[in-house]
Coordinates of C-alpha atoms and ligand atoms in Angstrom, one line a residue:
M1 CA -0.1 -0.3 -0.3
S2 CA 0.9 3.2 -1.3
Q3 CA 0.4 6.5 1.6
T4 CA 0.8 10.3 2.9
T5 CA -0.1 10.7 6.0
L6 CA -3.4 9.0 7.4
P7 CA -4.2 10.5 11.4
E8 CA -5.7 7.2 13.1
T9 CA -9.8 8.8 13.8
H10 CA -11.4 11.1 11.9
R11 CA -14.9 12.5 11.8
I12 CA -18.1 11.0 9.7
L13 CA -22.0 11.7 10.1
Q14 CA -23.8 9.0 10.5
L15 CA -27.3 7.5 10.1
T16 CA -28.6 5.4 12.2
S17 CA -32.5 6.0 11.3
T18 CA -34.7 8.2 8.9
S19 CA -36.7 9.3 11.8
E20 CA -33.6 10.4 14.4
P21 CA -30.8 13.6 13.2
L22 CA -27.7 12.6 11.8
Q23 CA -24.7 12.0 14.4
L24 CA -21.6 13.8 14.3
K25 CA -19.0 10.6 15.5
I26 CA -14.9 10.0 15.4
V27 CA -14.5 6.7 14.6
P28 CA -11.2 4.9 12.8
T29 CA -10.1 6.2 10.0
P30 CA -10.1 3.7 6.5
Q31 CA -7.4 2.2 5.5
A32 CA -6.9 0.9 1.5
G33 CA -6.9 -2.5 0.3
P34 CA -6.5 -4.4 -3.1
G35 CA -9.1 -2.5 -5.4
S36 CA -9.5 0.8 -2.6
A37 CA -8.2 4.6 -2.3
V38 CA -9.0 6.3 0.7
V39 CA -9.0 10.1 -0.4
K40 CA -9.3 12.8 1.8
V41 CA -12.7 14.6 0.8
L42 CA -12.4 18.4 0.0
V43 CA -15.9 19.5 -1.3
A44 CA -19.0 16.5 -1.5
G45 CA -22.1 17.5 -3.1
I46 CA -25.7 18.2 -1.5
L47 CA -29.2 16.9 -4.0
S48 CA -31.6 19.9 -3.6
Y49 CA -34.2 17.3 -1.7
S50 CA -31.2 15.4 0.2
A51 CA -32.8 16.1 3.3
D52 CA -35.8 14.3 1.9
I53 CA -33.9 11.2 1.3
Y54 CA -32.3 10.6 5.0
N55 CA -35.7 11.8 6.6
G56 CA -37.7 9.1 4.7
K57 CA -39.8 11.6 2.5
R58 CA -37.9 9.4 -1.1
Q59 CA -38.1 6.4 0.3
Y60 CA -35.0 5.8 -0.9
P61 CA -33.3 3.0 -0.4
F62 CA -30.3 2.4 1.7
P63 CA -28.2 0.3 4.5
K64 CA -28.1 1.6 8.1
P65 CA -26.3 2.2 9.9
F66 CA -24.1 4.1 6.9
V67 CA -22.1 7.4 6.2
P68 CA -24.0 9.7 3.7
G69 CA -22.7 11.1 0.9
S70 CA -23.0 11.6 -2.7
S71 CA -20.2 12.1 -5.3
A72 CA -17.2 14.5 -3.9
I73 CA -13.9 16.0 -5.2
G74 CA -11.1 14.4 -3.2
R75 CA -7.6 13.9 -2.6
I76 CA -6.3 10.5 -2.8
V77 CA -3.9 9.9 0.7
A78 CA -3.9 5.8 0.1
V79 CA -4.1 3.6 -2.5
G80 CA -4.1 -1.1 -2.6
P81 CA -1.3 -2.8 -4.3
D82 CA -2.9 -3.1 -7.4
A83 CA -3.8 0.3 -8.1
T84 CA -0.8 0.9 -11.3
T85 CA -1.6 4.8 -11.8
L86 CA -3.4 6.6 -9.0
A87 CA -1.6 7.6 -6.5
P88 CA -1.5 9.6 -3.2
G89 CA -1.9 13.7 -4.1
Q90 CA -4.0 12.8 -7.2
L91 CA -7.3 15.0 -7.2
V92 CA -9.9 13.0 -7.3
F93 CA -13.4 13.5 -8.9
L94 CA -15.2 10.6 -6.2
D95 CA -18.1 9.4 -9.0
C96 CA -20.5 7.7 -6.5
T97 CA -22.1 5.6 -9.1
I98 CA -20.5 2.1 -8.1
R99 CA -20.9 -0.8 -9.9
G100 CA -20.1 -4.8 -8.9
R101 CA -16.5 -6.1 -10.2
D102 CA -18.7 -9.3 -11.3
N103 CA -22.2 -8.0 -12.3
S104 CA -22.0 -4.5 -14.0
E105 CA -25.7 -4.7 -13.6
A106 CA -25.7 -4.6 -9.9
V107 CA -25.6 -0.2 -9.4
I108 CA -25.5 1.9 -6.1
L109 CA -25.2 5.7 -5.5
S110 CA -22.9 5.8 -2.2
G111 CA -24.2 7.6 -0.1
I112 CA -28.0 7.2 -1.6
S113 CA -29.3 4.5 -2.4
E114 CA -28.4 0.6 -2.5
G115 CA -30.0 0.1 -5.9
F116 CA -33.4 -2.3 -6.3
T117 CA -31.2 -5.9 -6.8
E118 CA -30.9 -8.2 -4.5
A119 CA -26.5 -7.8 -6.1
S120 CA -26.6 -4.5 -5.7
K121 CA -28.2 -4.5 -2.3
K122 CA -24.8 -6.8 -0.9
L123 CA -22.7 -4.5 -2.9
M124 CA -23.5 -1.5 -0.7
H125 CA -24.3 -3.6 2.6
G126 CA -20.8 -4.7 2.0
E127 CA -17.5 -3.4 1.2
W128 CA -19.7 -0.1 -0.4
R129 CA -21.7 1.2 3.0
D130 CA -19.8 4.0 3.8
S131 CA -19.9 7.6 1.6
T132 CA -18.4 11.0 1.6
Y133 CA -19.8 13.5 4.3
A134 CA -16.7 11.8 6.4
E135 CA -13.1 13.4 6.4
Y136 CA -11.9 10.3 4.4
T137 CA -13.4 7.8 2.5
K138 CA -12.7 5.0 0.8
F139 CA -13.7 4.3 -2.6
P140 CA -13.3 0.8 -5.1
L141 CA -10.1 2.8 -7.6
E142 CA -12.5 2.5 -10.4
N143 CA -14.3 5.3 -8.5
C144 CA -11.7 7.8 -8.3
I145 CA -11.6 9.3 -11.6
P146 CA -8.1 11.6 -12.2
L147 CA -8.2 15.4 -12.6
N148 CA -6.2 17.4 -14.7
E149 CA -5.6 20.0 -11.4
Q150 CA -2.9 22.6 -13.5
R151 CA -5.4 22.8 -16.1
L152 CA -8.7 22.7 -14.1
L153 CA -7.5 25.1 -11.3
G154 CA -4.7 26.7 -12.8
P155 CA -5.0 30.3 -13.4
V156 CA -6.0 31.4 -17.3
D157 CA -2.6 33.2 -18.0
A158 CA -0.6 29.6 -17.3
G159 CA -3.2 27.6 -19.5
G160 CA -5.7 26.7 -16.9
L161 CA -9.1 27.2 -16.4
G162 CA -9.0 28.9 -13.3
Y163 CA -11.1 27.3 -11.2
C164 CA -12.0 26.8 -7.9
V165 CA -12.2 22.9 -6.0
E166 CA -16.2 24.0 -5.3
D167 CA -16.5 24.9 -9.3
L168 CA -15.6 21.4 -9.6
M169 CA -19.1 20.3 -7.8
H170 CA -20.8 21.0 -10.7
I171 CA -19.4 17.8 -12.4
S172 CA -21.8 15.8 -10.5
K173 CA -24.8 17.3 -11.9
L174 CA -23.4 18.1 -15.3
V175 CA -22.4 14.4 -15.7
V176 CA -25.4 12.8 -15.2
P177 CA -27.1 14.7 -18.1
Y178 CA -24.1 13.4 -20.1
G179 CA -24.9 9.9 -19.6
G180 CA -28.1 10.6 -21.4
L181 CA -27.0 12.5 -24.4
N182 CA -24.5 10.4 -25.4
D183 CA -27.1 7.3 -24.9
I184 CA -28.7 8.7 -27.6
G185 CA -26.2 9.9 -29.6
L186 CA -26.4 13.6 -29.6
K187 CA -24.4 15.2 -32.5
P188 CA -22.8 18.1 -33.9
G189 CA -25.6 20.5 -35.2
E190 CA -28.3 18.8 -33.6
T191 CA -31.5 20.3 -32.0
V192 CA -32.9 19.1 -28.6
I193 CA -35.6 19.5 -26.2
I194 CA -34.8 19.4 -22.5
A195 CA -37.9 19.1 -20.2
P196 CA -38.0 20.6 -18.0
A197 CA -35.0 22.6 -18.2
T198 CA -35.8 24.5 -15.5
G199 CA -34.5 21.9 -12.8
P200 CA -30.7 21.5 -11.2
F201 CA -30.4 18.7 -14.1
G202 CA -32.5 20.4 -16.6
S203 CA -30.9 23.5 -16.6
A204 CA -27.3 20.8 -17.0
A205 CA -28.5 19.2 -19.2
V206 CA -28.9 22.4 -21.3
R207 CA -25.2 23.7 -20.8
V208 CA -24.0 19.7 -21.9
A209 CA -25.7 19.8 -25.3
L210 CA -24.8 22.7 -26.0
A211 CA -21.8 22.3 -25.2
M212 CA -21.5 18.5 -27.2
G213 CA -22.4 21.0 -30.2
A214 CA -26.9 21.1 -30.5
G215 CA -27.0 23.1 -33.1
R216 CA -30.8 24.3 -31.2
V217 CA -31.6 23.6 -27.6
I218 CA -34.7 24.6 -26.5
A219 CA -35.4 24.6 -22.5
M220 CA -39.5 23.4 -22.2
G221 CA -40.6 24.4 -18.5
R222 CA -43.0 26.1 -16.5
N223 CA -41.2 28.9 -14.5
E224 CA -40.3 31.8 -17.1
T225 CA -37.9 33.5 -14.8
M226 CA -35.6 30.9 -15.3
L227 CA -36.4 29.8 -19.2
H228 CA -35.6 33.7 -19.7
K229 CA -32.3 32.9 -17.5
L230 CA -31.4 30.3 -19.4
S231 CA -32.7 32.3 -22.8
T232 CA -29.7 34.4 -22.2
L233 CA -26.7 31.9 -22.2
D234 CA -25.8 31.3 -25.3
T235 CA -27.8 32.1 -29.0
R236 CA -28.8 29.0 -29.8
I237 CA -31.3 28.6 -26.6
S238 CA -35.1 28.3 -27.7
T239 CA -37.8 28.1 -24.9
V240 CA -41.0 26.9 -24.5
R241 CA -43.3 27.2 -21.6
I242 CA -44.8 24.0 -20.3
T243 CA -48.3 25.7 -20.0
G244 CA -51.3 22.6 -19.8
N245 CA -51.6 22.9 -23.3
E246 CA -50.4 20.3 -25.6
K247 CA -51.2 21.4 -28.8
T248 CA -50.0 24.9 -28.0
E249 CA -47.0 23.2 -26.8
T250 CA -46.9 21.5 -29.9
D251 CA -47.3 23.7 -32.9
A252 CA -44.5 26.3 -30.6
L253 CA -42.1 23.3 -30.6
K254 CA -42.4 22.1 -34.1
E255 CA -42.1 26.2 -35.5
L256 CA -38.4 25.9 -34.3
G257 CA -38.3 22.4 -35.8
P258 CA -37.2 19.7 -37.0
I259 CA -36.6 17.8 -34.1
D260 CA -34.0 15.7 -33.5
V261 CA -34.1 14.6 -29.5
F262 CA -36.8 15.0 -26.6
F263 CA -34.4 14.3 -23.8
D264 CA -36.5 14.0 -21.0
I265 CA -35.7 14.5 -16.2
S266 CA -38.9 14.9 -15.1
P267 CA -39.0 14.6 -10.5
F268 CA -42.0 12.6 -10.3
M269 CA -43.8 15.8 -9.3
A270 CA -44.3 16.0 -13.6
A271 CA -46.0 12.3 -13.7
N272 CA -49.0 14.1 -15.5
S273 CA -47.3 17.0 -17.1
T274 CA -48.2 17.7 -20.9
H275 CA -44.7 18.1 -22.2
F276 CA -44.0 14.3 -22.4
K277 CA -46.6 13.9 -25.4
S278 CA -45.4 17.1 -26.5
A279 CA -42.3 17.0 -27.4
I280 CA -42.6 13.4 -28.1
A281 CA -45.3 14.5 -30.7
A282 CA -43.3 17.4 -32.0
L283 CA -39.9 15.4 -32.6
R284 CA -39.1 14.8 -36.2
H285 CA -39.1 11.2 -37.9
S286 CA -36.5 8.7 -36.7
G287 CA -36.5 11.3 -33.4
R288 CA -35.0 10.5 -30.5
I289 CA -35.9 9.9 -26.6
S290 CA -33.9 9.9 -23.5
L291 CA -35.5 9.1 -20.0
M292 CA -33.7 10.3 -17.7
G293 CA -36.6 11.8 -14.8
G294 CA -37.4 10.3 -11.4
V295 CA -41.5 9.8 -12.7
Y296 CA -42.3 6.5 -10.2
A297 CA -45.9 6.4 -12.6
D298 CA -46.2 4.6 -15.3
I299 CA -46.3 7.9 -18.7
S300 CA -49.3 6.8 -22.0
F301 CA -47.6 7.5 -25.1
P302 CA -49.1 7.7 -28.6
Y303 CA -48.3 3.4 -30.1
L304 CA -48.9 3.9 -33.6
S305 CA -47.1 7.4 -33.8
F306 CA -44.1 6.1 -32.4
M307 CA -43.9 3.0 -34.6
H308 CA -44.8 5.3 -37.9
R309 CA -42.3 7.5 -37.2
N310 CA -40.1 5.2 -35.8
L311 CA -38.9 6.3 -33.2
T312 CA -36.3 5.4 -30.6
M313 CA -36.8 5.8 -26.8
K314 CA -33.7 4.9 -24.2
G315 CA -33.6 4.7 -20.3
T316 CA -30.5 5.8 -18.5
W317 CA -29.7 5.5 -15.2
M318 CA -26.5 7.2 -14.5
F319 CA -23.7 7.3 -17.0
S320 CA -21.0 4.3 -17.6
R321 CA -17.2 4.6 -16.8
E322 CA -16.6 5.8 -20.3
Q323 CA -19.3 8.3 -20.0
M324 CA -17.6 9.7 -17.2
F325 CA -14.3 10.1 -18.7
G326 CA -15.7 11.6 -22.4
F327 CA -17.5 14.3 -19.9
V328 CA -13.7 15.2 -18.5
K329 CA -11.9 15.2 -21.6
L330 CA -15.1 17.9 -22.8
L331 CA -14.4 19.5 -19.2
E332 CA -10.5 20.0 -19.4
S333 CA -10.9 21.2 -23.1
G334 CA -13.1 24.5 -22.0
L335 CA -16.0 23.6 -24.3
L336 CA -17.8 23.5 -21.5
P337 CA -17.4 25.9 -19.0
L338 CA -17.7 26.3 -15.2
G339 CA -18.1 29.1 -12.9
E340 CA -20.5 32.4 -13.4
K341 CA -19.0 33.2 -16.9
N342 CA -21.7 30.3 -17.5
G343 CA -24.1 31.3 -14.9
L344 CA -22.6 28.0 -12.1
S345 CA -22.1 29.4 -9.2
V346 CA -21.5 28.2 -5.3
G347 CA -24.5 28.4 -2.8
G348 CA -22.6 27.9 0.0
K349 CA -19.9 25.2 2.0
F350 CA -21.0 24.2 5.2
G351 CA -18.9 22.0 8.2
L352 CA -19.9 18.5 9.0
E353 CA -22.0 19.6 12.4
E354 CA -23.5 22.1 9.6
W355 CA -25.5 19.5 8.0
E356 CA -29.0 20.6 8.6
E357 CA -28.3 24.1 7.8
A358 CA -26.8 22.9 4.9
F359 CA -29.7 20.1 3.2
E360 CA -31.4 23.6 3.6
K361 CA -29.3 26.0 2.2
A362 CA -29.4 23.0 -1.3
R363 CA -33.2 23.1 -1.3
I364 CA -33.9 26.5 -1.4
A365 CA -30.5 27.4 -3.8
G366 CA -31.4 28.2 -6.8
A367 CA -31.0 25.9 -9.8
E368 CA -27.9 26.4 -11.0
E369 CA -26.3 27.0 -7.5
V370 CA -23.9 24.0 -5.4
V371 CA -24.2 24.0 -2.0
A372 CA -21.6 21.1 -0.5
I373 CA -20.0 19.7 1.9
V374 CA -16.4 20.4 3.1
P375 CA -15.6 18.4 5.8
Ligands
NAP401 N1 -31.6 8.8 -14.0 C1 -30.6 9.9 -13.4 O1 -29.4 9.2 -13.5 C2 -30.6 10.6 -12.7 C3 -30.0 11.1 -11.5 C4 -30.1 12.2 -11.2 C5 -31.6 13.3 -11.0 N2 -32.8 12.5 -11.5 C6 -34.1 12.5 -11.3 O2 -34.0 14.0 -12.4 C7 -35.0 14.2 -11.7 C8 -35.2 16.2 -11.1 O3 -34.1 16.5 -10.4 P1 -34.0 17.9 -10.5 O4 -33.0 17.8 -9.0 O5 -33.2 18.7 -11.3 O6 -35.2 18.4 -10.1 P2 -36.4 18.0 -9.3 O7 -35.7 19.4 -8.3 O8 -36.4 17.2 -8.6 O9 -37.4 19.1 -10.4 C9 -37.8 20.6 -10.3 C10 -37.8 20.4 -12.1 O10 -38.9 19.6 -12.1 C11 -40.2 20.3 -13.2 N3 -41.2 20.7 -12.2 C12 -41.7 20.1 -10.9 N4 -42.8 19.6 -11.1 C13 -44.0 20.5 -12.2 C14 -44.9 19.5 -12.9 N5 -45.9 19.5 -12.3 N6 -44.9 20.1 -13.7 C15 -44.2 20.1 -15.3 N7 -43.0 20.7 -14.1 C16 -43.0 20.4 -13.8 C17 -39.8 21.7 -12.1 O11 -40.0 23.1 -13.1 P3 -40.5 24.2 -12.9 O12 -39.5 24.9 -12.1 O13 -40.8 25.3 -14.5 O14 -42.2 24.4 -12.8 C18 -37.7 21.6 -12.3 O15 -37.6 21.9 -13.6 C19 -35.6 13.6 -9.8 O16 -36.5 13.6 -10.3 C20 -34.2 13.3 -10.2 O17 -34.4 11.9 -9.4 C21 -32.4 11.2 -12.5

């Protein structure tokens, strides 16, 4: 094992029950073994609905007790003996999408969900139970994604992009729509509907589609202020409001056509929204649809129209490792800017003991702000 200095103990946040507050504890620091790295957590992400995950309202499945968390930015402090390239000191993105090494269909979201199969549950109840709301975390080597620190954090006059570590937390939102848009092969020059485009992941999808070279991005949503804000980002962005009137929406979309792709990232509250049908109706022949939302209810779709127009629909949960690396290339190229110049801000940083305040700030933060735990 290769390592720099690791203290004997460290501080963690622990969840023992969804009906009790998280607790700050001091426990032995994890050790790196074969296949893993121990990483000092610099900033860990918070979802707008994190409070509802850990108080049980969203009914996410996870083992108890465990250390909650999410994707994070960290610095490697120790690696197992089989690490070939990762080494102490490396700046990494900790990708919370952990897959079984003997079964890549067993997927968990570290700190968030044990997934929906017996195999994924086994993965999270054992080795990968604890996540990033801690000073140190043990992560699979393959989930430690190397970041080019000089390029991303270096000063602009030295060839860097001049970001701060907190700016990099936007990766955890931006990489999600990259998975779905890449899965349906969004090509430079194409026209894509993003709906709803006004939430944290939807507004991230708008930026990713632009960076992937979309010729036109049609942002759909109900919130007019947010739609207007998005339209000022780039001349390739048009907006269409979700009004509840399917025909009006379809007509408005068709005026901007032909439309190649419809990317959906609806939350469960949008299950009865008209945009599903209006966006599908506005697609050109052989159009493609990506579903990345969290809708629990069944949604009906126009069967014959699908068949006659050769439409393709693809679901995507998170993103593959290959897509993760493709995303990092896009980021390091500078084509997908972070920071205020792309409307992406840092809404707040909170210590482990300030978790309650942090979750509340994340709940009320704007869609384009990141709120982070800084252990
Ligand atoms: N597939 C994956 O890997 C993956 C990864 C991460 C997240 N997700 C899912 O993505 C979904 C979106 O997450 P988020 O954090 O961006 O947003 P969110 O906070 O869950 O939802 C806010 C968005 O939903 C829209 N909305 C809410 N109620 C609506 C309604 N009745 N009709 C139409 N639109 C409505 C809002 O539009 P207005 O503000 O315009 O009203 C806003 O754009 C979540 O459900 C999450 O589970 C999926």
